[in-house]
Amino acid sequence: MSLRLPQNLETAFPSDRALNAFHGEVLAEKAASLGRAGKLLASKLALLAKAAPGEDRKSLLQDAADAAHGYFIQRELCGLCTHQTIVKDYKIPREVLARIGRGRPSSRHFYEPTVSNRSETCREIR
């Protein structure tokens, strides 16, 4: 015995055509986002290459590393999991690759627990 939806409910569920259109829009947004991430990476690498020796190189390196990290993540979301060709094509320096995922030092206060008189307290590390 086969079951069939009542005819008034058949139109309530999306058709394959609607799902395919949605899937196409998702793919288009992924491609556009990948393109934006690639442009950001290229611009950060160009700024790093043009930087004068006296400029804040650490900040420029971290900016480029953050852009590379975002680009790599976006590529992985698109199903592209190898990055060797990207490193070669964009000529990403080893200094930048070494900083990927490190993050910036924050200005937050860090706390370290200490033990005094058998009770735990926190003291601020500056």
Short mmCIF file of C-alpha atoms in Angstrom, two decimals:
data_model
loop_
_atom_site.label_atom_id
_atom_site.label_comp_id
_atom_site.label_asym_id
_atom_site.label_seq_id
_atom_site.Cartn_x
_atom_site.Cartn_y
_atom_site.Cartn_z
CA MET A 1 0.00 0.00 0.00
CA SER A 2 1.47 3.36 -0.95
CA LEU A 3 0.65 6.61 0.72
CA ARG A 4 0.12 9.86 -1.06
CA LEU A 5 -0.07 13.35 0.40
CA PRO A 6 -3.43 15.03 0.22
CA GLN A 7 -3.53 17.38 -2.76
CA ASN A 8 -3.94 20.46 -0.58
CA LEU A 9 -0.59 19.68 1.16
CA GLU A 10 1.41 18.97 -2.00
CA THR A 11 1.76 22.67 -2.77
CA ALA A 12 2.90 23.45 0.80
CA PHE A 13 6.22 21.64 0.28
CA PRO A 14 8.90 23.22 -1.92
CA SER A 15 9.44 21.61 -5.27
CA ASP A 16 12.77 20.40 -6.57
CA ARG A 17 12.91 23.46 -8.78
CA ALA A 18 12.77 25.77 -5.76
CA LEU A 19 15.46 23.77 -3.96
CA ASN A 20 17.68 23.85 -7.03
CA ALA A 21 17.24 27.62 -7.31
CA PHE A 22 18.14 28.03 -3.65
CA HIS A 23 21.16 25.76 -4.05
CA GLY A 24 22.29 27.86 -7.01
CA GLU A 25 22.01 31.04 -4.97
CA VAL A 26 24.06 29.49 -2.16
CA LEU A 27 26.78 28.49 -4.63
CA ALA A 28 26.79 31.97 -6.15
CA GLU A 29 27.18 33.55 -2.71
CA LYS A 30 30.03 31.17 -1.85
CA ALA A 31 31.82 32.11 -5.08
CA ALA A 32 31.30 35.84 -4.47
CA SER A 33 32.55 35.53 -0.90
CA LEU A 34 35.61 33.61 -2.08
CA GLY A 35 36.31 36.37 -4.59
CA ARG A 36 36.04 39.07 -1.93
CA ALA A 37 38.37 37.14 0.38
CA GLY A 38 40.89 36.75 -2.45
CA LYS A 39 40.82 40.47 -3.23
CA LEU A 40 41.32 41.29 0.45
CA LEU A 41 44.29 38.91 0.64
CA ALA A 42 45.84 40.42 -2.50
CA SER A 43 45.44 43.96 -1.15
CA LYS A 44 46.97 43.10 2.25
CA LEU A 45 49.91 41.36 0.58
CA ALA A 46 50.42 44.40 -1.68
CA LEU A 47 50.44 46.72 1.35
CA LEU A 48 53.01 44.47 3.01
CA ALA A 49 55.21 44.44 -0.11
CA LYS A 50 55.06 48.25 -0.47
CA ALA A 51 55.76 48.92 3.22
CA ALA A 52 58.80 50.99 4.04
CA PRO A 53 61.32 49.44 6.46
CA GLY A 54 60.36 51.89 9.22
CA GLU A 55 56.63 51.09 9.18
CA ASP A 56 54.93 48.82 11.69
CA ARG A 57 55.77 45.54 9.94
CA LYS A 58 54.30 43.32 12.66
CA SER A 59 50.89 44.88 12.19
CA LEU A 60 51.08 44.53 8.39
CA LEU A 61 52.20 40.91 8.72
CA GLN A 62 49.30 40.12 11.04
CA ASP A 63 46.83 41.86 8.71
CA ALA A 64 48.08 39.72 5.82
CA ALA A 65 47.97 36.58 7.98
CA ASP A 66 44.38 37.32 9.02
CA ALA A 67 43.39 37.83 5.38
CA ALA A 68 45.13 34.59 4.35
CA HIS A 69 43.44 32.72 7.17
CA GLY A 70 40.03 34.01 6.11
CA TYR A 71 40.74 33.10 2.49
CA PHE A 72 41.83 29.58 3.43
CA ILE A 73 38.70 29.09 5.52
CA GLN A 74 36.48 30.35 2.71
CA ARG A 75 38.19 27.96 0.26
CA GLU A 76 37.56 25.07 2.64
CA LEU A 77 33.89 26.04 2.90
CA CYS A 78 33.74 25.82 -0.89
CA GLY A 79 35.26 22.33 -0.78
CA LEU A 80 38.76 23.36 -1.89
CA CYS A 81 41.02 21.92 0.77
CA THR A 82 44.53 22.22 -0.65
CA HIS A 83 46.31 25.54 -0.38
CA GLN A 84 49.74 24.92 -1.94
CA THR A 85 48.82 26.48 -5.29
CA ILE A 86 47.30 29.51 -3.56
CA VAL A 87 50.50 30.07 -1.56
CA LYS A 88 52.46 29.97 -4.83
CA ASP A 89 50.00 32.05 -6.88
CA TYR A 90 49.66 34.81 -4.30
CA LYS A 91 53.34 34.52 -3.29
CA ILE A 92 52.43 34.45 0.40
CA PRO A 93 55.65 34.93 2.43
CA ARG A 94 56.62 32.40 5.07
CA GLU A 95 56.45 35.17 7.67
CA VAL A 96 52.74 35.52 6.91
CA LEU A 97 52.10 31.77 6.87
CA ALA A 98 53.78 31.42 10.26
CA ARG A 99 51.34 33.94 11.77
CA ILE A 100 48.12 32.38 10.46
CA GLY A 101 45.78 31.57 13.32
CA ARG A 102 47.88 33.29 15.99
CA GLY A 103 45.61 36.24 16.47
CA ARG A 104 46.56 39.61 17.85
CA PRO A 105 47.57 40.25 21.44
CA SER A 106 44.57 41.75 23.14
CA SER A 107 44.41 44.57 25.59
CA ARG A 108 42.30 42.51 27.99
CA HIS A 109 43.54 41.79 31.45
CA PHE A 110 44.52 38.21 32.07
CA TYR A 111 44.03 36.62 35.45
CA GLU A 112 46.11 33.94 37.02
CA PRO A 113 44.79 32.01 40.01
CA THR A 114 47.01 31.99 43.07
CA VAL A 115 46.70 30.14 46.34
CA SER A 116 46.97 32.09 49.57
CA ASN A 117 45.93 30.83 53.00
CA ARG A 118 44.27 27.77 51.43
CA SER A 119 41.80 29.88 49.47
CA GLU A 120 42.01 30.56 45.78
CA THR A 121 42.11 34.16 44.69
CA CYS A 122 42.94 35.86 41.44
CA ARG A 123 45.53 38.49 40.92
CA GLU A 124 45.84 40.63 37.83
CA ILE A 125 48.81 40.10 35.54
CA ARG A 126 50.02 43.28 33.92
#
